Amino acid sequence: MPHTTSVGTPSANNKKIGGVPEIHYLDFQSRGRGQVDAGIAYKDTRYSFAEYLEVKQNKISDLNPTANIPIVELDGHILTQSYAIIRHFARQLGAYDGETEDEKYWADAMCDIVIDWRTLFAIAFFSDNKDETYPKHQKTDRNRYLKALETHLKSHDLSRSGAYVLGDKISYADLVIYQICHDENLTQNGREGLKDYPRLTKLVDQVESRPNIKAFLKSDRYLG
């Protein structure tokens, strides 16, 4: 059976987004740096891969016609598509989204690069031939996207003004970049996987130094 855990105490930011969301997702590593950083209380419902396959065509498809997760239930509403959810919450919070149109564009652009990378990561990592596809991905597509993000962070005026994508302002794009680096096991082992990417390392270090995220990474809720 899927298991649900209540995380955190409802805060002012819960009021901004309309309550305490219930997030349906796979029981795979640790997700949710965004709500952790914002101090949002939430219900965390996790499915093993076997459980997800069992409920995919009934319970999950009833919530989302594509039968994909994550799914967020909040105040009678069903939210789907992970990056749309992130942007929606950012707008409701009045944070993590940039202030000017140039900042909003740059956060969106950097996020979209990660979306492309994550698609290829998922194909390789969850392949039936993972022992072949994932090592190939690590040597090809992953390196290509790491180099692209490193170049953008070093060259764009906004990113050159601080540690984050928008300089000294954290945005949802930083959390998205951090998450893919984490899921590709690049943030672990002393940042060994990022040794050739000092600007990305700076961003990762800055995200991990944020108080709520730092506490989360040291807690029992962090599963690696």
mmCIF file with all atom_site columns, C-alpha atoms in Angstrom:
data_model
loop_
_atom_site.group_PDB
_atom_site.id
_atom_site.type_symbol
_atom_site.label_atom_id
_atom_site.label_alt_id
_atom_site.label_comp_id
_atom_site.label_asym_id
_atom_site.label_entity_id
_atom_site.label_seq_id
_atom_site.pdbx_PDB_ins_code
_atom_site.Cartn_x
_atom_site.Cartn_y
_atom_site.Cartn_z
_atom_site.occupancy
_atom_site.B_iso_or_equiv
_atom_site.pdbx_formal_charge
_atom_site.auth_seq_id
_atom_site.auth_comp_id
_atom_site.auth_asym_id
_atom_site.auth_atom_id
_atom_site.pdbx_PDB_model_num
ATOM 1   C CA . MET A 1 1   ? 0.000   0.000  0.000   1.00 0.00 ? 1   MET A CA 1
ATOM 2   C CA . PRO A 1 2   ? 1.224   3.537  -0.657  1.00 0.00 ? 2   PRO A CA 1
ATOM 3   C CA . HIS A 1 3   ? 2.252   5.359  2.507   1.00 0.00 ? 3   HIS A CA 1
ATOM 4   C CA . THR A 1 4   ? 1.444   8.943  3.454   1.00 0.00 ? 4   THR A CA 1
ATOM 5   C CA . THR A 1 5   ? 3.501   11.115 5.786   1.00 0.00 ? 5   THR A CA 1
ATOM 6   C CA . SER A 1 6   ? 2.551   14.556 7.071   1.00 0.00 ? 6   SER A CA 1
ATOM 7   C CA . VAL A 1 7   ? 5.543   16.875 6.824   1.00 0.00 ? 7   VAL A CA 1
ATOM 8   C CA . GLY A 1 8   ? 5.959   20.212 8.565   1.00 0.00 ? 8   GLY A CA 1
ATOM 9   C CA . THR A 1 9   ? 3.615   22.641 10.294  1.00 0.00 ? 9   THR A CA 1
ATOM 10  C CA . PRO A 1 10  ? 1.297   24.815 8.188   1.00 0.00 ? 10  PRO A CA 1
ATOM 11  C CA . SER A 1 11  ? 2.854   28.237 7.652   1.00 0.00 ? 11  SER A CA 1
ATOM 12  C CA . ALA A 1 12  ? 2.028   31.574 6.093   1.00 0.00 ? 12  ALA A CA 1
ATOM 13  C CA . ASN A 1 13  ? 3.193   30.150 2.783   1.00 0.00 ? 13  ASN A CA 1
ATOM 14  C CA . ASN A 1 14  ? 0.580   27.406 3.043   1.00 0.00 ? 14  ASN A CA 1
ATOM 15  C CA . LYS A 1 15  ? -2.040  30.142 3.233   1.00 0.00 ? 15  LYS A CA 1
ATOM 16  C CA . LYS A 1 16  ? -0.594  31.742 0.106   1.00 0.00 ? 16  LYS A CA 1
ATOM 17  C CA . ILE A 1 17  ? -0.943  28.548 -1.927  1.00 0.00 ? 17  ILE A CA 1
ATOM 18  C CA . GLY A 1 18  ? -4.372  27.691 -0.517  1.00 0.00 ? 18  GLY A CA 1
ATOM 19  C CA . GLY A 1 19  ? -3.726  25.026 2.105   1.00 0.00 ? 19  GLY A CA 1
ATOM 20  C CA . VAL A 1 20  ? -1.711  21.872 2.713   1.00 0.00 ? 20  VAL A CA 1
ATOM 21  C CA . PRO A 1 21  ? -1.049  20.013 -0.544  1.00 0.00 ? 21  PRO A CA 1
ATOM 22  C CA . GLU A 1 22  ? -0.945  16.237 -0.850  1.00 0.00 ? 22  GLU A CA 1
ATOM 23  C CA . ILE A 1 23  ? 1.783   15.161 -3.240  1.00 0.00 ? 23  ILE A CA 1
ATOM 24  C CA . HIS A 1 24  ? 1.567   11.775 -4.978  1.00 0.00 ? 24  HIS A CA 1
ATOM 25  C CA . TYR A 1 25  ? 4.919   10.508 -6.196  1.00 0.00 ? 25  TYR A CA 1
ATOM 26  C CA . LEU A 1 26  ? 7.166   7.482  -6.594  1.00 0.00 ? 26  LEU A CA 1
ATOM 27  C CA . ASP A 1 27  ? 9.059   6.247  -3.559  1.00 0.00 ? 27  ASP A CA 1
ATOM 28  C CA . PHE A 1 28  ? 12.348  6.954  -5.296  1.00 0.00 ? 28  PHE A CA 1
ATOM 29  C CA . GLN A 1 29  ? 15.105  8.855  -3.499  1.00 0.00 ? 29  GLN A CA 1
ATOM 30  C CA . SER A 1 30  ? 14.104  12.186 -1.917  1.00 0.00 ? 30  SER A CA 1
ATOM 31  C CA . ARG A 1 31  ? 12.110  14.825 -3.723  1.00 0.00 ? 31  ARG A CA 1
ATOM 32  C CA . GLY A 1 32  ? 10.647  18.199 -2.876  1.00 0.00 ? 32  GLY A CA 1
ATOM 33  C CA . ARG A 1 33  ? 13.442  20.722 -2.316  1.00 0.00 ? 33  ARG A CA 1
ATOM 34  C CA . GLY A 1 34  ? 11.051  23.502 -3.355  1.00 0.00 ? 34  GLY A CA 1
ATOM 35  C CA . GLN A 1 35  ? 8.435   23.046 -0.651  1.00 0.00 ? 35  GLN A CA 1
ATOM 36  C CA . VAL A 1 36  ? 11.224  22.330 1.839   1.00 0.00 ? 36  VAL A CA 1
ATOM 37  C CA . ASP A 1 37  ? 12.950  25.644 1.109   1.00 0.00 ? 37  ASP A CA 1
ATOM 38  C CA . ALA A 1 38  ? 9.682   27.579 1.245   1.00 0.00 ? 38  ALA A CA 1
ATOM 39  C CA . GLY A 1 39  ? 8.677   26.020 4.573   1.00 0.00 ? 39  GLY A CA 1
ATOM 40  C CA . ILE A 1 40  ? 5.457   24.586 3.159   1.00 0.00 ? 40  ILE A CA 1
ATOM 41  C CA . ALA A 1 41  ? 3.753   21.796 5.114   1.00 0.00 ? 41  ALA A CA 1
ATOM 42  C CA . TYR A 1 42  ? 2.514   18.957 2.922   1.00 0.00 ? 42  TYR A CA 1
ATOM 43  C CA . LYS A 1 43  ? 1.279   15.383 2.865   1.00 0.00 ? 43  LYS A CA 1
ATOM 44  C CA . ASP A 1 44  ? 3.763   13.111 1.117   1.00 0.00 ? 44  ASP A CA 1
ATOM 45  C CA . THR A 1 45  ? 2.122   10.051 -0.469  1.00 0.00 ? 45  THR A CA 1
ATOM 46  C CA . ARG A 1 46  ? 4.631   7.635  -1.996  1.00 0.00 ? 46  ARG A CA 1
ATOM 47  C CA . TYR A 1 47  ? 4.151   4.622  -4.244  1.00 0.00 ? 47  TYR A CA 1
ATOM 48  C CA . SER A 1 48  ? 6.611   1.840  -4.875  1.00 0.00 ? 48  SER A CA 1
ATOM 49  C CA . PHE A 1 49  ? 7.088   1.060  -8.546  1.00 0.00 ? 49  PHE A CA 1
ATOM 50  C CA . ALA A 1 50  ? 4.884   -2.026 -8.143  1.00 0.00 ? 50  ALA A CA 1
ATOM 51  C CA . GLU A 1 51  ? 2.159   -0.037 -6.368  1.00 0.00 ? 51  GLU A CA 1
ATOM 52  C CA . TYR A 1 52  ? 2.235   2.639  -9.022  1.00 0.00 ? 52  TYR A CA 1
ATOM 53  C CA . LEU A 1 53  ? 1.701   0.074  -11.768 1.00 0.00 ? 53  LEU A CA 1
ATOM 54  C CA . GLU A 1 54  ? -1.259  -1.337 -9.802  1.00 0.00 ? 54  GLU A CA 1
ATOM 55  C CA . VAL A 1 55  ? -3.040  1.998  -9.369  1.00 0.00 ? 55  VAL A CA 1
ATOM 56  C CA . LYS A 1 56  ? -1.889  3.722  -12.554 1.00 0.00 ? 56  LYS A CA 1
ATOM 57  C CA . GLN A 1 57  ? -4.930  2.803  -14.608 1.00 0.00 ? 57  GLN A CA 1
ATOM 58  C CA . ASN A 1 58  ? -7.543  3.497  -11.941 1.00 0.00 ? 58  ASN A CA 1
ATOM 59  C CA . LYS A 1 59  ? -6.744  5.810  -9.029  1.00 0.00 ? 59  LYS A CA 1
ATOM 60  C CA . ILE A 1 60  ? -3.944  7.736  -10.759 1.00 0.00 ? 60  ILE A CA 1
ATOM 61  C CA . SER A 1 61  ? -5.698  8.008  -14.119 1.00 0.00 ? 61  SER A CA 1
ATOM 62  C CA . ASP A 1 62  ? -8.800  9.271  -12.287 1.00 0.00 ? 62  ASP A CA 1
ATOM 63  C CA . LEU A 1 63  ? -6.674  12.124 -10.932 1.00 0.00 ? 63  LEU A CA 1
ATOM 64  C CA . ASN A 1 64  ? -4.675  12.709 -14.129 1.00 0.00 ? 64  ASN A CA 1
ATOM 65  C CA . PRO A 1 65  ? -5.781  11.432 -17.565 1.00 0.00 ? 65  PRO A CA 1
ATOM 66  C CA . THR A 1 66  ? -2.150  10.849 -18.591 1.00 0.00 ? 66  THR A CA 1
ATOM 67  C CA . ALA A 1 67  ? -1.717  8.610  -15.519 1.00 0.00 ? 67  ALA A CA 1
ATOM 68  C CA . ASN A 1 68  ? 1.585   10.326 -14.753 1.00 0.00 ? 68  ASN A CA 1
ATOM 69  C CA . ILE A 1 69  ? 2.895   11.542 -11.416 1.00 0.00 ? 69  ILE A CA 1
ATOM 70  C CA . PRO A 1 70  ? 3.615   13.757 -9.548  1.00 0.00 ? 70  PRO A CA 1
ATOM 71  C CA . ILE A 1 71  ? 0.086   14.839 -8.813  1.00 0.00 ? 71  ILE A CA 1
ATOM 72  C CA . VAL A 1 72  ? -0.833  17.456 -6.231  1.00 0.00 ? 72  VAL A CA 1
ATOM 73  C CA . GLU A 1 73  ? -4.231  17.586 -4.523  1.00 0.00 ? 73  GLU A CA 1
ATOM 74  C CA . LEU A 1 74  ? -4.916  20.966 -2.953  1.00 0.00 ? 74  LEU A CA 1
ATOM 75  C CA . ASP A 1 75  ? -8.164  22.532 -1.740  1.00 0.00 ? 75  ASP A CA 1
ATOM 76  C CA . GLY A 1 76  ? -10.306 20.453 -4.080  1.00 0.00 ? 76  GLY A CA 1
ATOM 77  C CA . HIS A 1 77  ? -8.063  21.058 -7.077  1.00 0.00 ? 77  HIS A CA 1
ATOM 78  C CA . ILE A 1 78  ? -5.864  18.589 -8.955  1.00 0.00 ? 78  ILE A CA 1
ATOM 79  C CA . LEU A 1 79  ? -2.515  19.928 -10.167 1.00 0.00 ? 79  LEU A CA 1
ATOM 80  C CA . THR A 1 80  ? -0.436  18.018 -12.718 1.00 0.00 ? 80  THR A CA 1
ATOM 81  C CA . GLN A 1 81  ? 2.778   18.480 -14.719 1.00 0.00 ? 81  GLN A CA 1
ATOM 82  C CA . SER A 1 82  ? 5.649   19.016 -12.310 1.00 0.00 ? 82  SER A CA 1
ATOM 83  C CA . TYR A 1 83  ? 7.180   22.146 -13.817 1.00 0.00 ? 83  TYR A CA 1
ATOM 84  C CA . ALA A 1 84  ? 3.802   23.824 -14.236 1.00 0.00 ? 84  ALA A CA 1
ATOM 85  C CA . ILE A 1 85  ? 3.157   23.087 -10.544 1.00 0.00 ? 85  ILE A CA 1
ATOM 86  C CA . ILE A 1 86  ? 6.493   24.614 -9.550  1.00 0.00 ? 86  ILE A CA 1
ATOM 87  C CA . ARG A 1 87  ? 5.825   27.782 -11.543 1.00 0.00 ? 87  ARG A CA 1
ATOM 88  C CA . HIS A 1 88  ? 2.258   27.989 -10.214 1.00 0.00 ? 88  HIS A CA 1
ATOM 89  C CA . PHE A 1 89  ? 3.410   27.846 -6.591  1.00 0.00 ? 89  PHE A CA 1
ATOM 90  C CA . ALA A 1 90  ? 6.190   30.342 -7.286  1.00 0.00 ? 90  ALA A CA 1
ATOM 91  C CA . ARG A 1 91  ? 3.665   32.853 -8.618  1.00 0.00 ? 91  ARG A CA 1
ATOM 92  C CA . GLN A 1 92  ? 1.355   32.285 -5.646  1.00 0.00 ? 92  GLN A CA 1
ATOM 93  C CA . LEU A 1 93  ? 4.217   32.758 -3.216  1.00 0.00 ? 93  LEU A CA 1
ATOM 94  C CA . GLY A 1 94  ? 5.467   35.857 -4.998  1.00 0.00 ? 94  GLY A CA 1
ATOM 95  C CA . ALA A 1 95  ? 8.943   34.320 -4.888  1.00 0.00 ? 95  ALA A CA 1
ATOM 96  C CA . TYR A 1 96  ? 11.267  31.950 -6.767  1.00 0.00 ? 96  TYR A CA 1
ATOM 97  C CA . ASP A 1 97  ? 10.086  33.349 -10.107 1.00 0.00 ? 97  ASP A CA 1
ATOM 98  C CA . GLY A 1 98  ? 12.117  36.504 -10.732 1.00 0.00 ? 98  GLY A CA 1
ATOM 99  C CA . GLU A 1 99  ? 10.822  40.036 -10.543 1.00 0.00 ? 99  GLU A CA 1
ATOM 100 C CA . THR A 1 100 ? 11.429  41.515 -13.992 1.00 0.00 ? 100 THR A CA 1
ATOM 101 C CA . GLU A 1 101 ? 10.437  39.980 -17.305 1.00 0.00 ? 101 GLU A CA 1
ATOM 102 C CA . ASP A 1 102 ? 14.121  39.391 -18.103 1.00 0.00 ? 102 ASP A CA 1
ATOM 103 C CA . GLU A 1 103 ? 14.540  37.474 -14.833 1.00 0.00 ? 103 GLU A CA 1
ATOM 104 C CA . LYS A 1 104 ? 11.412  35.408 -15.441 1.00 0.00 ? 104 LYS A CA 1
ATOM 105 C CA . TYR A 1 105 ? 12.569  34.565 -18.960 1.00 0.00 ? 105 TYR A CA 1
ATOM 106 C CA . TRP A 1 106 ? 16.036  33.502 -17.796 1.00 0.00 ? 106 TRP A CA 1
ATOM 107 C CA . ALA A 1 107 ? 14.672  31.288 -15.017 1.00 0.00 ? 107 ALA A CA 1
ATOM 108 C CA . ASP A 1 108 ? 12.269  29.667 -17.504 1.00 0.00 ? 108 ASP A CA 1
ATOM 109 C CA . ALA A 1 109 ? 15.015  29.166 -20.096 1.00 0.00 ? 109 ALA A CA 1
ATOM 110 C CA . MET A 1 110 ? 17.384  27.486 -17.633 1.00 0.00 ? 110 MET A CA 1
ATOM 111 C CA . CYS A 1 111 ? 14.551  25.297 -16.347 1.00 0.00 ? 111 CYS A CA 1
ATOM 112 C CA . ASP A 1 112 ? 13.671  24.221 -19.877 1.00 0.00 ? 112 ASP A CA 1
ATOM 113 C CA . ILE A 1 113 ? 17.250  23.081 -20.455 1.00 0.00 ? 113 ILE A CA 1
ATOM 114 C CA . VAL A 1 114 ? 16.916  20.856 -17.402 1.00 0.00 ? 114 VAL A CA 1
ATOM 115 C CA . ILE A 1 115 ? 13.577  19.491 -18.656 1.00 0.00 ? 115 ILE A CA 1
ATOM 116 C CA . ASP A 1 116 ? 15.328  18.329 -21.830 1.00 0.00 ? 116 ASP A CA 1
ATOM 117 C CA . TRP A 1 117 ? 18.160  16.806 -19.779 1.00 0.00 ? 117 TRP A CA 1
ATOM 118 C CA . ARG A 1 118 ? 15.791  15.056 -17.356 1.00 0.00 ? 118 ARG A CA 1
ATOM 119 C CA . THR A 1 119 ? 13.858  13.473 -20.211 1.00 0.00 ? 119 THR A CA 1
ATOM 120 C CA . LEU A 1 120 ? 17.038  11.836 -21.509 1.00 0.00 ? 120 LEU A CA 1
ATOM 121 C CA . PHE A 1 121 ? 18.110  10.885 -17.974 1.00 0.00 ? 121 PHE A CA 1
ATOM 122 C CA . ALA A 1 122 ? 14.793  9.126  -17.323 1.00 0.00 ? 122 ALA A CA 1
ATOM 123 C CA . ILE A 1 123 ? 14.926  7.230  -20.616 1.00 0.00 ? 123 ILE A CA 1
ATOM 124 C CA . ALA A 1 124 ? 18.440  5.966  -19.862 1.00 0.00 ? 124 ALA A CA 1
ATOM 125 C CA . PHE A 1 125 ? 18.012  5.337  -16.119 1.00 0.00 ? 125 PHE A CA 1
ATOM 126 C CA . PHE A 1 126 ? 14.707  3.470  -16.317 1.00 0.00 ? 126 PHE A CA 1
ATOM 127 C CA . SER A 1 127 ? 15.561  1.498  -19.437 1.00 0.00 ? 127 SER A CA 1
ATOM 128 C CA . ASP A 1 128 ? 15.354  -2.290 -19.397 1.00 0.00 ? 128 ASP A CA 1
ATOM 129 C CA . ASN A 1 129 ? 18.974  -2.115 -20.556 1.00 0.00 ? 129 ASN A CA 1
ATOM 130 C CA . LYS A 1 130 ? 20.065  0.354  -17.881 1.00 0.00 ? 130 LYS A CA 1
ATOM 131 C CA . ASP A 1 131 ? 23.519  -1.229 -17.559 1.00 0.00 ? 131 ASP A CA 1
ATOM 132 C CA . GLU A 1 132 ? 24.164  -0.131 -21.134 1.00 0.00 ? 132 GLU A CA 1
ATOM 133 C CA . THR A 1 133 ? 22.004  2.957  -21.580 1.00 0.00 ? 133 THR A CA 1
ATOM 134 C CA . TYR A 1 134 ? 22.848  4.818  -18.385 1.00 0.00 ? 134 TYR A CA 1
ATOM 135 C CA . PRO A 1 135 ? 26.669  4.679  -18.668 1.00 0.00 ? 135 PRO A CA 1
ATOM 136 C CA . LYS A 1 136 ? 26.321  5.857  -22.269 1.00 0.00 ? 136 LYS A CA 1
ATOM 137 C CA . HIS A 1 137 ? 24.083  8.710  -21.115 1.00 0.00 ? 137 HIS A CA 1
ATOM 138 C CA . GLN A 1 138 ? 26.639  9.709  -18.467 1.00 0.00 ? 138 GLN A CA 1
ATOM 139 C CA . LYS A 1 139 ? 29.353  10.023 -21.104 1.00 0.00 ? 139 LYS A CA 1
ATOM 140 C CA . THR A 1 140 ? 27.277  11.796 -23.761 1.00 0.00 ? 140 THR A CA 1
ATOM 141 C CA . ASP A 1 141 ? 24.030  13.647 -23.054 1.00 0.00 ? 141 ASP A CA 1
ATOM 142 C CA . ARG A 1 142 ? 24.796  14.352 -19.393 1.00 0.00 ? 142 ARG A CA 1
ATOM 143 C CA . ASN A 1 143 ? 28.142  15.944 -20.207 1.00 0.00 ? 143 ASN A CA 1
ATOM 144 C CA . ARG A 1 144 ? 26.534  18.005 -22.968 1.00 0.00 ? 144 ARG A CA 1
ATOM 145 C CA . TYR A 1 145 ? 23.967  19.494 -20.596 1.00 0.00 ? 145 TYR A CA 1
ATOM 146 C CA . LEU A 1 146 ? 26.488  20.060 -17.821 1.00 0.00 ? 146 LEU A CA 1
ATOM 147 C CA . LYS A 1 147 ? 28.670  22.029 -20.220 1.00 0.00 ? 147 LYS A CA 1
ATOM 148 C CA . ALA A 1 148 ? 25.680  24.012 -21.479 1.00 0.00 ? 148 ALA A CA 1
ATOM 149 C CA . LEU A 1 149 ? 24.544  25.002 -17.982 1.00 0.00 ? 149 LEU A CA 1
ATOM 150 C CA . GLU A 1 150 ? 28.085  25.838 -16.908 1.00 0.00 ? 150 GLU A CA 1
ATOM 151 C CA . THR A 1 151 ? 28.530  28.078 -19.952 1.00 0.00 ? 151 THR A CA 1
ATOM 152 C CA . HIS A 1 152 ? 25.220  29.869 -19.388 1.00 0.00 ? 152 HIS A CA 1
ATOM 153 C CA . LEU A 1 153 ? 25.926  30.441 -15.702 1.00 0.00 ? 153 LEU A CA 1
ATOM 154 C CA . LYS A 1 154 ? 29.356  31.855 -16.459 1.00 0.00 ? 154 LYS A CA 1
ATOM 155 C CA . SER A 1 155 ? 28.311  34.067 -19.367 1.00 0.00 ? 155 SER A CA 1
ATOM 156 C CA . HIS A 1 156 ? 24.836  35.480 -18.702 1.00 0.00 ? 156 HIS A CA 1
ATOM 157 C CA . ASP A 1 157 ? 24.780  38.898 -17.006 1.00 0.00 ? 157 ASP A CA 1
ATOM 158 C CA . LEU A 1 158 ? 22.196  37.865 -14.416 1.00 0.00 ? 158 LEU A CA 1
ATOM 159 C CA . SER A 1 159 ? 23.974  34.628 -13.491 1.00 0.00 ? 159 SER A CA 1
ATOM 160 C CA . ARG A 1 160 ? 27.378  36.310 -13.254 1.00 0.00 ? 160 ARG A CA 1
ATOM 161 C CA . SER A 1 161 ? 26.134  38.637 -10.500 1.00 0.00 ? 161 SER A CA 1
ATOM 162 C CA . GLY A 1 162 ? 25.845  35.946 -7.810  1.00 0.00 ? 162 GLY A CA 1
ATOM 163 C CA . ALA A 1 163 ? 25.687  32.242 -7.018  1.00 0.00 ? 163 ALA A CA 1
ATOM 164 C CA . TYR A 1 164 ? 22.184  31.597 -8.344  1.00 0.00 ? 164 TYR A CA 1
ATOM 165 C CA . VAL A 1 165 ? 20.697  31.628 -11.838 1.00 0.00 ? 165 VAL A CA 1
ATOM 166 C CA . LEU A 1 166 ? 19.395  35.128 -11.079 1.00 0.00 ? 166 LEU A CA 1
ATOM 167 C CA . GLY A 1 167 ? 22.527  36.222 -9.269  1.00 0.00 ? 167 GLY A CA 1
ATOM 168 C CA . ASP A 1 168 ? 21.766  36.790 -5.593  1.00 0.00 ? 168 ASP A CA 1
ATOM 169 C CA . LYS A 1 169 ? 18.054  35.826 -5.876  1.00 0.00 ? 169 LYS A CA 1
ATOM 170 C CA . ILE A 1 170 ? 17.071  32.190 -5.589  1.00 0.00 ? 170 ILE A CA 1
ATOM 171 C CA . SER A 1 171 ? 14.543  30.984 -8.151  1.00 0.00 ? 171 SER A CA 1
ATOM 172 C CA . TYR A 1 172 ? 12.770  27.756 -8.910  1.00 0.00 ? 172 TYR A CA 1
ATOM 173 C CA . ALA A 1 173 ? 15.361  27.227 -11.667 1.00 0.00 ? 173 ALA A CA 1
ATOM 174 C CA . ASP A 1 174 ? 18.094  26.784 -9.039  1.00 0.00 ? 174 ASP A CA 1
ATOM 175 C CA . LEU A 1 175 ? 16.081  24.077 -7.309  1.00 0.00 ? 175 LEU A CA 1
ATOM 176 C CA . VAL A 1 176 ? 15.391  22.343 -10.621 1.00 0.00 ? 176 VAL A CA 1
ATOM 177 C CA . ILE A 1 177 ? 19.093  22.401 -11.522 1.00 0.00 ? 177 ILE A CA 1
ATOM 178 C CA . TYR A 1 178 ? 20.038  21.173 -8.066  1.00 0.00 ? 178 TYR A CA 1
ATOM 179 C CA . GLN A 1 179 ? 17.536  18.313 -8.278  1.00 0.00 ? 179 GLN A CA 1
ATOM 180 C CA . ILE A 1 180 ? 18.821  16.938 -11.581 1.00 0.00 ? 180 ILE A CA 1
ATOM 181 C CA . CYS A 1 181 ? 22.415  17.176 -10.373 1.00 0.00 ? 181 CYS A CA 1
ATOM 182 C CA . HIS A 1 182 ? 21.393  15.337 -7.209  1.00 0.00 ? 182 HIS A CA 1
ATOM 183 C CA . ASP A 1 183 ? 19.488  12.651 -9.096  1.00 0.00 ? 183 ASP A CA 1
ATOM 184 C CA . GLU A 1 184 ? 22.461  12.098 -11.394 1.00 0.00 ? 184 GLU A CA 1
ATOM 185 C CA . ASN A 1 185 ? 24.586  11.583 -8.241  1.00 0.00 ? 185 ASN A CA 1
ATOM 186 C CA . LEU A 1 186 ? 26.682  14.662 -8.983  1.00 0.00 ? 186 LEU A CA 1
ATOM 187 C CA . THR A 1 187 ? 26.154  16.421 -5.647  1.00 0.00 ? 187 THR A CA 1
ATOM 188 C CA . GLN A 1 188 ? 27.433  13.518 -3.564  1.00 0.00 ? 188 GLN A CA 1
ATOM 189 C CA . ASN A 1 189 ? 30.973  12.252 -2.919  1.00 0.00 ? 189 ASN A CA 1
ATOM 190 C CA . GLY A 1 190 ? 32.506  15.655 -2.407  1.00 0.00 ? 190 GLY A CA 1
ATOM 191 C CA . ARG A 1 191 ? 31.067  16.981 -5.691  1.00 0.00 ? 191 ARG A CA 1
ATOM 192 C CA . GLU A 1 192 ? 33.391  14.640 -7.595  1.00 0.00 ? 192 GLU A CA 1
ATOM 193 C CA . GLY A 1 193 ? 30.988  14.576 -10.547 1.00 0.00 ? 193 GLY A CA 1
ATOM 194 C CA . LEU A 1 194 ? 31.067  18.389 -10.746 1.00 0.00 ? 194 LEU A CA 1
ATOM 195 C CA . LYS A 1 195 ? 34.833  18.881 -10.490 1.00 0.00 ? 195 LYS A CA 1
ATOM 196 C CA . ASP A 1 196 ? 34.997  20.254 -14.041 1.00 0.00 ? 196 ASP A CA 1
ATOM 197 C CA . TYR A 1 197 ? 32.054  22.601 -13.484 1.00 0.00 ? 197 TYR A CA 1
ATOM 198 C CA . PRO A 1 198 ? 32.990  25.180 -10.819 1.00 0.00 ? 198 PRO A CA 1
ATOM 199 C CA . ARG A 1 199 ? 30.070  27.498 -11.511 1.00 0.00 ? 199 ARG A CA 1
ATOM 200 C CA . LEU A 1 200 ? 27.537  24.698 -11.151 1.00 0.00 ? 200 LEU A CA 1
ATOM 201 C CA . THR A 1 201 ? 29.323  23.601 -7.985  1.00 0.00 ? 201 THR A CA 1
ATOM 202 C CA . LYS A 1 202 ? 28.902  27.125 -6.613  1.00 0.00 ? 202 LYS A CA 1
ATOM 203 C CA . LEU A 1 203 ? 25.154  26.979 -7.290  1.00 0.00 ? 203 LEU A CA 1
ATOM 204 C CA . VAL A 1 204 ? 24.832  23.528 -5.692  1.00 0.00 ? 204 VAL A CA 1
ATOM 205 C CA . ASP A 1 205 ? 26.767  24.657 -2.619  1.00 0.00 ? 205 ASP A CA 1
ATOM 206 C CA . GLN A 1 206 ? 24.573  27.741 -2.263  1.00 0.00 ? 206 GLN A CA 1
ATOM 207 C CA . VAL A 1 207 ? 21.353  25.723 -2.505  1.00 0.00 ? 207 VAL A CA 1
ATOM 208 C CA . GLU A 1 208 ? 22.554  23.189 0.072   1.00 0.00 ? 208 GLU A CA 1
ATOM 209 C CA . SER A 1 209 ? 23.547  25.995 2.454   1.00 0.00 ? 209 SER A CA 1
ATOM 210 C CA . ARG A 1 210 ? 19.985  27.300 2.695   1.00 0.00 ? 210 ARG A CA 1
ATOM 211 C CA . PRO A 1 211 ? 18.746  26.623 6.257   1.00 0.00 ? 211 PRO A CA 1
ATOM 212 C CA . ASN A 1 212 ? 15.636  24.572 5.478   1.00 0.00 ? 212 ASN A CA 1
ATOM 213 C CA . ILE A 1 213 ? 17.385  22.489 2.831   1.00 0.00 ? 213 ILE A CA 1
ATOM 214 C CA . LYS A 1 214 ? 20.444  21.986 5.003   1.00 0.00 ? 214 LYS A CA 1
ATOM 215 C CA . ALA A 1 215 ? 18.227  20.694 7.815   1.00 0.00 ? 215 ALA A CA 1
ATOM 216 C CA . PHE A 1 216 ? 16.314  18.437 5.411   1.00 0.00 ? 216 PHE A CA 1
ATOM 217 C CA . LEU A 1 217 ? 19.512  16.843 4.072   1.00 0.00 ? 217 LEU A CA 1
ATOM 218 C CA . LYS A 1 218 ? 20.507  15.979 7.648   1.00 0.00 ? 218 LYS A CA 1
ATOM 219 C CA . SER A 1 219 ? 17.091  14.589 8.577   1.00 0.00 ? 219 SER A CA 1
ATOM 220 C CA . ASP A 1 220 ? 15.606  11.098 8.429   1.00 0.00 ? 220 ASP A CA 1
ATOM 221 C CA . ARG A 1 221 ? 13.373  12.260 5.588   1.00 0.00 ? 221 ARG A CA 1
ATOM 222 C CA . TYR A 1 222 ? 16.362  12.504 3.278   1.00 0.00 ? 222 TYR A CA 1
ATOM 223 C CA . LEU A 1 223 ? 16.762  9.121  1.596   1.00 0.00 ? 223 LEU A CA 1
ATOM 224 C CA . GLY A 1 224 ? 19.677  9.902  -0.715  1.00 0.00 ? 224 GLY A CA 1
#
